[in-house]
Short mmCIF file of C-alpha atoms and ligand atoms in Angstrom, two decimals:
data_model
loop_
_atom_site.label_atom_id
_atom_site.label_comp_id
_atom_site.label_asym_id
_atom_site.label_seq_id
_atom_site.Cartn_x
_atom_site.Cartn_y
_atom_site.Cartn_z
CA MET V 1 0.00 0.00 0.00
CA LEU V 2 1.18 3.51 -0.74
CA ASN V 3 1.74 5.97 2.08
CA VAL V 4 1.04 9.70 1.95
CA LEU V 5 1.48 12.36 4.58
CA THR V 6 -0.51 15.53 5.12
CA ILE V 7 0.99 18.34 7.17
CA ALA V 8 -1.99 20.59 7.87
CA GLY V 9 -4.45 22.12 10.29
CA SER V 10 -7.32 20.44 12.10
CA ASP V 11 -10.84 21.30 10.95
CA PRO V 12 -13.44 19.98 13.41
CA SER V 13 -16.15 20.28 10.75
CA SER V 14 -14.06 17.64 8.96
CA GLY V 15 -14.64 18.93 5.45
CA ALA V 16 -11.16 20.41 5.07
CA GLY V 17 -7.83 20.16 6.85
CA ILE V 18 -6.33 16.91 8.06
CA GLN V 19 -9.71 15.32 8.66
CA GLY V 20 -10.74 15.99 5.07
CA ASP V 21 -7.35 14.85 3.77
CA ILE V 22 -7.51 11.52 5.59
CA LYS V 23 -10.96 10.88 4.09
CA THR V 24 -9.67 11.73 0.62
CA PHE V 25 -6.64 9.49 1.01
CA THR V 26 -8.74 6.60 2.27
CA SER V 27 -11.24 6.99 -0.56
CA LEU V 28 -8.36 6.80 -3.04
CA GLY V 29 -6.87 3.68 -1.49
CA VAL V 30 -3.70 5.18 -0.04
CA TYR V 31 -2.71 5.15 3.63
CA GLY V 32 -2.82 8.66 5.09
CA PHE V 33 -0.52 9.92 7.84
CA ALA V 34 -1.19 13.31 9.41
CA VAL V 35 0.94 15.89 11.19
CA VAL V 36 -1.13 18.63 12.83
CA THR V 37 0.21 22.17 12.47
CA ALA V 38 -2.67 24.06 14.07
CA LEU V 39 -6.07 23.68 15.63
CA THR V 40 -9.07 25.60 14.38
CA SER V 41 -12.59 25.86 15.70
CA GLN V 42 -15.11 26.32 12.92
CA ASN V 43 -18.36 24.99 11.58
CA SER V 44 -20.23 25.29 8.30
CA SER V 45 -21.15 28.93 8.87
CA LYS V 46 -18.52 30.45 11.14
CA PHE V 47 -14.81 30.42 11.83
CA PHE V 48 -14.15 30.97 15.53
CA LYS V 49 -10.48 30.61 16.42
CA SER V 50 -7.19 29.04 15.53
CA GLU V 51 -4.07 28.21 17.45
CA PRO V 52 -0.74 26.95 16.08
CA ALA V 53 0.97 23.86 17.44
CA SER V 54 4.43 24.54 18.88
CA PRO V 55 7.42 24.17 16.55
CA ASP V 56 8.78 21.50 18.85
CA ILE V 57 5.73 19.25 18.58
CA ILE V 58 5.45 19.85 14.81
CA LYS V 59 9.09 18.84 14.38
CA SER V 60 8.62 15.80 16.59
CA GLN V 61 5.48 14.71 14.73
CA ILE V 62 7.22 14.96 11.33
CA ARG V 63 10.23 13.00 12.58
CA SER V 64 8.06 10.35 14.18
CA VAL V 65 6.40 9.66 10.82
CA ILE V 66 9.37 10.06 8.47
CA SER V 67 11.71 7.96 10.61
CA ASP V 68 9.42 4.94 10.55
CA PHE V 69 7.29 4.85 7.40
CA LYS V 70 8.24 5.02 3.75
CA ILE V 71 6.33 8.06 2.53
CA ASP V 72 5.49 8.23 -1.18
CA ALA V 73 4.17 11.80 -1.33
CA ILE V 74 3.53 14.71 1.02
CA LYS V 75 0.88 17.42 1.06
CA ILE V 76 1.33 20.68 2.96
CA GLY V 77 -1.88 22.57 3.84
CA MET V 78 -2.50 25.13 6.60
CA VAL V 79 0.78 26.38 8.09
CA TYR V 80 -0.47 29.42 10.01
CA ASP V 81 2.71 31.32 10.97
CA LYS V 82 6.42 31.93 10.33
CA LYS V 83 7.61 29.53 13.01
CA THR V 84 5.54 26.70 11.57
CA ILE V 85 6.86 27.43 8.07
CA LYS V 86 10.51 27.38 9.17
CA THR V 87 10.00 24.19 11.16
CA ILE V 88 8.47 22.38 8.19
CA TYR V 89 11.18 23.72 5.90
CA ASN V 90 13.94 22.46 8.19
CA GLU V 91 12.39 19.03 8.50
CA LEU V 92 11.63 18.57 4.80
CA LYS V 93 14.44 20.37 2.98
CA ASN V 94 16.49 17.18 2.66
CA VAL V 95 13.58 14.79 2.24
CA LYS V 96 13.30 13.58 -1.35
CA VAL V 97 9.57 12.91 -1.57
CA PRO V 98 7.34 14.79 -4.03
CA THR V 99 5.52 17.51 -2.11
CA VAL V 100 2.25 19.20 -3.02
CA LEU V 101 2.01 22.67 -1.51
CA ASP V 102 -1.56 23.87 -1.08
CA PRO V 103 -1.54 27.57 -0.21
CA VAL V 104 -4.25 27.77 2.42
CA PHE V 105 -4.75 31.44 3.24
CA ARG V 106 -8.42 31.80 4.21
CA SER V 107 -11.22 29.42 5.15
CA THR V 108 -14.47 29.26 3.18
CA THR V 109 -16.06 31.29 5.96
CA GLY V 110 -13.29 33.93 5.93
CA GLY V 111 -11.07 32.74 8.81
CA VAL V 112 -7.36 33.55 8.57
CA LEU V 113 -5.37 30.34 8.02
CA LEU V 114 -2.03 31.96 7.16
CA HIS V 115 -1.01 34.98 9.17
CA PRO V 116 -0.48 37.93 6.76
CA ASP V 117 3.06 38.55 8.03
CA ALA V 118 4.03 34.96 7.12
CA ILE V 119 3.33 35.11 3.39
CA SER V 120 6.88 36.17 2.48
CA ASP V 121 8.32 33.21 4.43
CA PHE V 122 5.76 30.93 2.81
CA ILE V 123 7.13 32.02 -0.56
CA LYS V 124 10.78 31.99 0.49
CA PHE V 125 10.86 28.61 2.28
CA LEU V 126 8.00 26.39 1.21
CA ILE V 127 7.64 27.20 -2.48
CA PRO V 128 11.20 26.10 -3.37
CA ILE V 129 10.85 22.72 -1.66
CA SER V 130 7.54 21.89 -3.35
CA HIS V 131 7.17 19.72 -6.42
CA ILE V 132 3.90 21.42 -7.29
CA ILE V 133 1.85 24.25 -5.81
CA THR V 134 -1.94 24.41 -6.12
CA PRO V 135 -3.27 27.97 -5.62
CA ASN V 136 -6.74 29.14 -6.55
CA ILE V 137 -7.02 32.53 -8.27
CA PRO V 138 -6.96 34.76 -5.15
CA GLU V 139 -4.03 32.76 -3.74
CA ALA V 140 -2.13 32.92 -7.04
CA GLU V 141 -2.76 36.69 -7.16
CA LYS V 142 -1.29 37.09 -3.70
CA ILE V 143 1.77 34.93 -4.39
CA ALA V 144 2.51 36.36 -7.83
CA GLY V 145 1.65 39.91 -6.75
CA MET V 146 -0.65 40.60 -9.72
CA LYS V 147 -4.33 40.63 -10.64
CA ILE V 148 -5.70 37.68 -12.63
CA LYS V 149 -8.60 38.57 -14.91
CA SER V 150 -7.97 36.25 -17.86
CA MET V 151 -6.28 32.99 -18.83
CA ASN V 152 -3.39 35.07 -20.12
CA ASP V 153 -2.96 36.65 -16.68
CA ALA V 154 -3.14 33.18 -15.11
CA LYS V 155 -0.33 32.00 -17.39
CA LYS V 156 1.79 35.01 -16.42
CA ALA V 157 1.10 34.35 -12.74
CA ALA V 158 2.04 30.67 -13.14
CA LEU V 159 5.36 31.66 -14.74
CA LYS V 160 5.96 34.14 -11.92
CA ILE V 161 5.25 31.49 -9.28
CA ASN V 162 7.53 29.10 -11.15
CA SER V 163 10.28 31.73 -11.01
CA LEU V 164 9.82 31.83 -7.22
CA GLY V 165 10.97 28.20 -7.13
CA ALA V 166 7.80 26.10 -7.56
CA LYS V 167 8.87 23.42 -10.03
CA ASN V 168 5.32 22.98 -11.29
CA VAL V 169 2.24 25.11 -10.81
CA VAL V 170 -1.46 24.42 -11.11
CA ILE V 171 -3.80 27.40 -10.83
CA LYS V 172 -7.37 26.29 -10.12
CA GLY V 173 -9.86 28.26 -12.16
CA GLY V 174 -12.89 27.98 -9.88
CA HIS V 175 -12.89 31.71 -9.06
CA MET V 176 -12.81 32.76 -12.71
CA ARG V 177 -16.12 33.46 -14.47
CA GLY V 178 -17.50 31.21 -17.20
CA LYS V 179 -19.60 28.11 -17.81
CA LYS V 180 -16.53 25.94 -17.40
CA VAL V 181 -13.90 25.70 -14.73
CA VAL V 182 -10.49 25.66 -16.37
CA ASP V 183 -7.48 24.59 -14.33
CA LEU V 184 -4.09 25.61 -15.68
CA LEU V 185 -0.99 23.45 -15.25
CA LEU V 186 2.51 24.72 -15.90
CA GLU V 187 4.94 21.81 -16.19
CA ASN V 188 8.43 22.16 -17.65
CA LYS V 189 7.58 25.53 -19.23
CA ARG V 190 4.57 23.98 -20.96
CA PHE V 191 0.95 24.84 -20.26
CA HIS V 192 -1.87 22.31 -20.08
CA LEU V 193 -5.53 23.26 -19.68
CA PHE V 194 -8.09 21.07 -17.93
CA SER V 195 -11.68 22.05 -18.47
CA GLN V 196 -14.68 20.82 -16.47
CA LYS V 197 -18.31 21.72 -16.12
CA ARG V 198 -18.96 24.36 -13.44
CA LEU V 199 -21.25 23.33 -10.61
CA PRO V 200 -23.68 25.98 -9.36
CA ARG V 201 -22.60 25.75 -5.73
CA GLU V 202 -19.86 26.51 -3.31
CA SER V 203 -18.86 24.04 -0.66
CA HIS V 204 -16.35 23.61 2.15
CA GLY V 205 -13.33 21.36 1.56
CA GLY V 206 -13.01 21.34 -2.23
CA GLY V 207 -9.52 22.83 -2.28
CA CYS V 208 -8.22 20.28 0.20
CA ILE V 209 -9.66 17.43 -1.84
CA PHE V 210 -7.90 18.70 -4.95
CA SER V 211 -4.45 18.82 -3.36
CA ALA V 212 -4.92 15.59 -1.39
CA ALA V 213 -6.05 13.77 -4.55
CA LEU V 214 -3.11 15.23 -6.49
CA CYS V 215 -0.80 14.00 -3.74
CA SER V 216 -2.30 10.49 -3.91
CA SER V 217 -1.88 10.38 -7.69
CA LEU V 218 1.76 11.46 -7.44
CA ALA V 219 2.33 8.70 -4.87
CA LYS V 220 0.92 6.24 -7.40
CA GLY V 221 3.43 7.45 -9.98
CA GLU V 222 0.92 9.11 -12.29
CA SER V 223 2.24 11.89 -14.52
CA LEU V 224 1.41 15.49 -13.56
CA PRO V 225 -1.20 15.98 -16.31
CA GLU V 226 -2.86 12.68 -15.30
CA SER V 227 -2.72 13.66 -11.64
CA VAL V 228 -4.30 17.06 -12.27
CA ARG V 229 -7.05 15.54 -14.43
CA HIS V 230 -7.74 13.02 -11.70
CA ALA V 231 -7.73 15.61 -8.93
CA GLN V 232 -10.16 17.74 -10.92
CA GLU V 233 -12.53 14.81 -11.47
CA ILE V 234 -12.40 13.75 -7.82
CA SER V 235 -13.00 17.31 -6.56
CA LEU V 236 -15.94 17.73 -8.91
CA GLU V 237 -17.46 14.45 -7.82
CA SER V 238 -17.03 15.32 -4.14
CA ILE V 239 -18.55 18.78 -4.61
CA ARG V 240 -21.44 17.23 -6.52
CA GLY V 241 -22.00 14.90 -3.56
CA ALA V 242 -21.62 17.68 -0.95
CA ALA V 243 -24.16 17.60 1.86
CA ARG V 244 -25.75 20.41 3.83
CA VAL V 245 -25.02 18.85 7.19
CA GLY V 246 -25.00 22.17 9.09
CA ARG V 247 -26.66 25.58 8.78
CA GLY V 248 -24.04 27.08 6.47
CA PHE V 249 -21.97 25.85 3.56
CA SER V 250 -22.40 22.33 2.25
CA ILE V 251 -19.50 20.06 3.12
CA VAL V 252 -17.81 18.02 0.41
CA ARG V 253 -18.29 14.29 0.49
CA GLN V 254 -15.67 11.86 -0.79
CA LYS V 255 -16.99 8.89 -2.69
CA SER V 256 -16.57 5.59 -0.92
CA VAL V 257 -13.63 3.38 -1.81
CA ASP V 258 -14.00 1.03 -4.74
CA MET V 259 -12.46 -2.10 -3.24
CA ILE V 260 -12.14 -3.67 -6.68
CA GLU V 261 -9.97 -0.77 -7.76
CA LYS V 262 -8.02 -0.75 -4.54
CA LYS V 263 -7.24 -4.48 -4.62
CA LEU V 264 -6.30 -4.39 -8.28
CA SER V 265 -4.06 -1.36 -7.98
CA ASP V 266 -2.34 -2.80 -4.89
CA ALA V 267 -1.72 -6.07 -6.75
CA MET V 268 -0.42 -4.21 -9.82
CA GLN V 269 2.04 -2.39 -7.62
CA LYS V 270 3.21 -5.73 -6.18
CA PHE V 271 3.44 -7.22 -9.68
CA ILE V 272 5.66 -4.38 -10.86
CA GLU V 273 7.93 -4.85 -7.86
CA ILE V 274 8.53 -8.59 -8.51
CA ASP V 275 12.24 -9.08 -9.18
CA GLY V 276 12.88 -9.86 -12.85
CA ILE V 277 9.20 -9.76 -13.81
CA TYR V 278 10.07 -7.83 -16.99
CA ASN V 279 11.21 -11.19 -18.43
CA TYR V 280 7.58 -12.31 -18.43
CA ILE V 281 6.09 -9.34 -20.27
CA PRO V 282 5.03 -10.34 -23.80
CA GLU V 283 5.44 -8.25 -26.96
CA VAL V 284 1.83 -7.12 -26.67
CA GLN V 285 2.56 -6.17 -23.03
CA THR V 286 0.52 -7.16 -19.98
CA ASN V 287 -2.86 -6.32 -18.54
CA PHE V 288 -4.26 -7.27 -15.17
CA VAL V 289 -8.00 -7.20 -14.52
CA TYR V 290 -10.49 -7.64 -11.70
CA SER V 291 -14.20 -8.09 -12.19
CA LYS V 292 -17.30 -7.16 -10.25
CA PRO V 293 -19.11 -10.31 -9.04
CA ASN V 294 -20.99 -12.15 -11.80
CA PRO V 295 -19.89 -10.03 -14.76
CA LYS V 296 -22.26 -9.82 -17.73
CA VAL V 297 -20.45 -7.33 -19.95
CA ILE V 298 -16.90 -6.13 -20.45
CA SER V 299 -17.70 -2.89 -18.58
CA ASP V 300 -18.12 -4.97 -15.40
CA ILE V 301 -14.40 -5.65 -15.55
CA LEU V 302 -11.76 -3.24 -14.33
CA GLY V 303 -8.47 -3.19 -16.24
CA LEU V 304 -5.82 -0.81 -17.44
CA GLU V 305 -6.80 1.36 -20.33
CA GLY V 306 -3.21 0.94 -21.43
CA ARG V 307 -0.75 -1.73 -20.36
CA LEU V 308 1.89 -2.78 -17.90
CA ILE V 309 4.80 -2.31 -20.21
CA LYS V 310 8.37 -3.51 -20.23
CA VAL V 311 10.84 -0.62 -20.16
CA GLY V 312 14.41 -1.93 -20.17
CA SER V 313 14.55 -4.14 -17.11
CA SER V 314 11.56 -2.61 -15.35
CA VAL V 315 7.80 -2.75 -15.76
CA GLN V 316 5.72 0.43 -15.75
CA PRO V 317 2.00 1.05 -15.83
CA VAL V 318 0.79 3.17 -18.73
CA GLY V 319 -2.77 4.48 -18.68
CA THR V 320 -5.34 4.36 -15.92
CA LEU V 321 -7.72 1.79 -14.48
CA LYS V 322 -11.12 1.82 -16.14
CA TYR V 323 -14.11 -0.51 -16.23
CA GLY V 324 -14.00 -1.99 -19.72
CA GLY V 325 -10.39 -0.75 -20.02
CA SER V 326 -8.98 -4.14 -21.07
CA ARG V 327 -10.41 -5.87 -24.17
CA HIS V 328 -8.23 -8.95 -24.27
CA VAL V 329 -7.68 -10.05 -20.69
CA GLY V 330 -11.04 -8.50 -19.80
CA ASN V 331 -12.90 -10.65 -22.33
CA ALA V 332 -10.97 -13.72 -21.21
CA VAL V 333 -12.04 -13.24 -17.57
CA LEU V 334 -15.58 -12.46 -18.68
CA GLU V 335 -15.75 -15.75 -20.57
CA VAL V 336 -14.24 -17.80 -17.72
CA ALA V 337 -16.52 -16.12 -15.15
CA LYS V 338 -19.62 -17.01 -17.19
CA LYS V 339 -18.84 -20.68 -16.60
CA PHE V 340 -16.96 -20.39 -13.29
CA PRO V 341 -18.19 -17.33 -11.38
CA SER V 342 -15.57 -17.77 -8.65
CA VAL V 343 -12.97 -16.60 -11.19
CA ARG V 344 -12.83 -12.80 -11.20
CA SER V 345 -9.25 -11.85 -11.95
CA GLY V 346 -6.70 -12.52 -14.68
CA LEU V 347 -3.32 -11.55 -16.03
CA ASN V 348 -1.43 -12.36 -19.25
CA ILE V 349 2.26 -13.23 -19.44
CA LYS V 350 4.71 -14.27 -22.14
CA TYR V 351 4.36 -17.80 -23.49
CA ASP V 352 7.09 -20.20 -22.48
CA THR V 353 6.91 -24.02 -22.39
CA LYS V 354 8.91 -23.94 -19.14
CA THR V 355 6.20 -21.90 -17.45
CA ILE V 356 3.52 -24.33 -18.66
CA LYS V 357 5.56 -27.30 -17.39
CA LYS V 358 5.94 -25.67 -13.99
CA ALA V 359 2.20 -25.01 -13.82
CA ILE V 360 1.52 -28.66 -14.59
CA ALA V 361 4.12 -29.79 -12.05
CA LYS V 362 2.39 -27.62 -9.43
CA ARG V 363 -0.86 -29.43 -10.27
CA PHE V 364 -2.46 -26.31 -11.58
CA CYS V 365 -5.50 -26.73 -13.72
CA VAL V 366 -4.04 -25.96 -17.15
CA THR V 367 -5.88 -25.91 -20.46
CA TYR V 368 -5.30 -24.44 -23.91
CA TYR V 369 -6.89 -23.54 -27.19
CA ASP V 370 -5.63 -23.60 -30.73
CA ARG V 371 -6.03 -20.30 -32.50
CA THR V 372 -5.38 -21.89 -35.89
CA SER V 373 -8.57 -23.93 -35.62
CA GLU V 374 -10.80 -20.93 -34.99
CA PRO V 375 -13.68 -20.71 -37.50
CA VAL V 376 -13.08 -17.97 -40.07
CA ILE V 377 -16.33 -16.13 -39.24
CA SER V 378 -15.27 -15.62 -35.65
CA LYS V 379 -11.71 -14.57 -36.61
CA HIS V 380 -12.99 -11.55 -38.49
CA LYS V 381 -15.07 -10.23 -35.65
CA GLU V 382 -13.04 -7.87 -33.49
CA GLY V 383 -12.60 -9.21 -29.97
CA LYS V 384 -14.31 -12.53 -30.74
CA THR V 385 -11.15 -14.62 -30.93
CA ILE V 386 -10.58 -14.49 -27.19
CA SER V 387 -14.16 -15.41 -26.33
CA TRP V 388 -14.11 -18.23 -28.85
CA GLY V 389 -10.71 -19.47 -27.59
CA ILE V 390 -11.63 -19.42 -23.92
CA LYS V 391 -14.96 -21.15 -24.61
CA SER V 392 -13.18 -23.82 -26.58
CA ALA V 393 -10.53 -24.26 -23.86
CA LEU V 394 -13.24 -24.62 -21.22
CA SER V 395 -15.56 -26.90 -23.16
CA LYS V 396 -14.60 -30.05 -21.26
CA MET V 397 -13.60 -28.44 -17.99
CA LYS V 398 -15.39 -29.28 -14.75
CA VAL V 399 -13.27 -27.11 -12.45
CA PRO V 400 -12.10 -23.50 -12.81
CA PRO V 401 -8.84 -23.11 -14.77
CA ASP V 402 -5.70 -21.63 -13.24
CA VAL V 403 -3.92 -21.26 -16.57
CA ILE V 404 -5.10 -21.09 -20.18
CA TYR V 405 -2.57 -20.79 -22.98
CA HIS V 406 -2.46 -20.76 -26.76
CA THR V 407 0.51 -21.20 -29.04
CA GLY V 408 -0.31 -18.39 -31.45
CA ASP V 409 -1.22 -18.12 -35.09
CA LEU V 410 0.19 -16.34 -38.13
CA GLY V 411 1.31 -12.96 -36.75
CA LYS V 412 -0.27 -13.68 -33.36
CA GLU V 413 1.92 -14.03 -30.34
CA PRO V 414 1.40 -17.13 -28.16
CA MET V 415 0.21 -16.28 -24.66
CA ILE V 416 -0.36 -17.54 -21.13
CA LEU V 417 -3.27 -16.30 -19.04
CA ILE V 418 -3.40 -16.85 -15.28
CA PHE V 419 -6.78 -16.78 -13.56
CA GLY V 420 -7.85 -16.53 -9.94
CA LYS V 421 -10.51 -15.42 -7.49
CA SER V 422 -8.79 -12.10 -6.81
CA PRO V 423 -5.72 -10.19 -8.01
CA LYS V 424 -3.91 -11.48 -4.92
CA ASP V 425 -4.81 -15.07 -5.80
CA VAL V 426 -3.49 -14.51 -9.34
CA LEU V 427 -0.22 -13.14 -7.95
CA THR V 428 0.16 -16.16 -5.65
CA LYS V 429 -0.26 -18.49 -8.64
CA LEU V 430 2.13 -16.40 -10.69
CA GLY V 431 4.70 -16.66 -7.90
CA LYS V 432 4.53 -20.46 -8.07
CA ILE V 433 5.26 -20.72 -11.79
CA THR V 434 7.78 -17.94 -12.35
O1 PXL C 1 -9.78 24.56 2.60
C1 PXL C 1 -8.67 25.01 3.19
C2 PXL C 1 -8.54 24.67 4.64
C3 PXL C 1 -7.43 23.97 5.05
N1 PXL C 1 -7.20 23.66 6.33
C4 PXL C 1 -8.05 24.01 7.28
C5 PXL C 1 -9.21 24.70 6.96
C6 PXL C 1 -9.47 25.04 5.59
C7 PXL C 1 -10.67 25.74 5.23
O2 PXL C 1 -11.51 26.07 5.99
O3 PXL C 1 -10.06 25.02 7.91
C8 PXL C 1 -7.75 23.64 8.70
#
């Protein structure tokens, strides 16, 4: 499991701050650690007070986490005053973990979250140690020292913030007028625009969700454009689901965790980390899928819209997990699950007679099909070959298969598919034959 750390303030209304961040992390399947920089008292309509934690306890909290856990990404939220900023800077300046800096200046209800005399230290110390900074328009105006009235202004402000030491900048467009919300990313001197429908409401916690989601995506190794797109989608979804739990602003609501996605992405991570696994990646690359119970259609099956690809002597995921994302392995699992509903996960690896022999020696249930004997009608229908092949391989089977292979056809690479109840089960089987 991936680990992320938020260094932020406490919000007892739990929409924003560390409470909000932990919910976002959990909903995205990463483990969230939290270092508290300040306490606030606030609800959905009013901000009452705030009080910073002492530098000593902030330092000690950061050390207690960093010294024990492997942290994959960090988010910095509310930092309140100069002392807090310097403490965080000192603790993180030599830590090589991608850091998302969320400038948190004011609460939704107008409470001061960064003391005005601390803004110059915020810029001087925290911006240079961040991998990406995520201001909204008013925050970007304050940091860049200019008004932002147009996309052109936003681009200028992003370049200015970049010159202050932020390696990458995303300016969230929510405060700009228009039917769409356009977020602007500056990465390596290049601009990317991300446009989304505008929702007709304001809610508490949206900014925190954006930066916490971005942090989770970076931990997962997604590219910056992918991470921003994801963060935008997740924020929108959480704002759409916001609930009016109090008398004031609605509070954002994170969607619940998709355990299918979580289990598959955890298993993919483990797969990638298997020593020498690149030797098992076929020419057509690998996909790994996990199905909802009793799948009826390919869109019941989660897979990579992309592949796990061999890069030199490593394996890297390309693309994102989507239901219906995998045609080949997805259709294979769909076909097996129709006959044996306990089978819900599958993975393809390079064909090798040694692997087949090992599977047989381990008393795995192994079967195969012959692509060259596929009827011509079926061959010409896109995506039908797999369904035909799996059906033919299963025709005499009484128990669920562990492995199905085929030895190829003219221009078609031979392949081994491993099946199991869950991605973890598939990995266990894989471990026994590789
Ligand atoms: O949304 C920014 C934010 C961050 N952290 C804390 C907050 C808020 C907004 O109210 O209270 C603690």
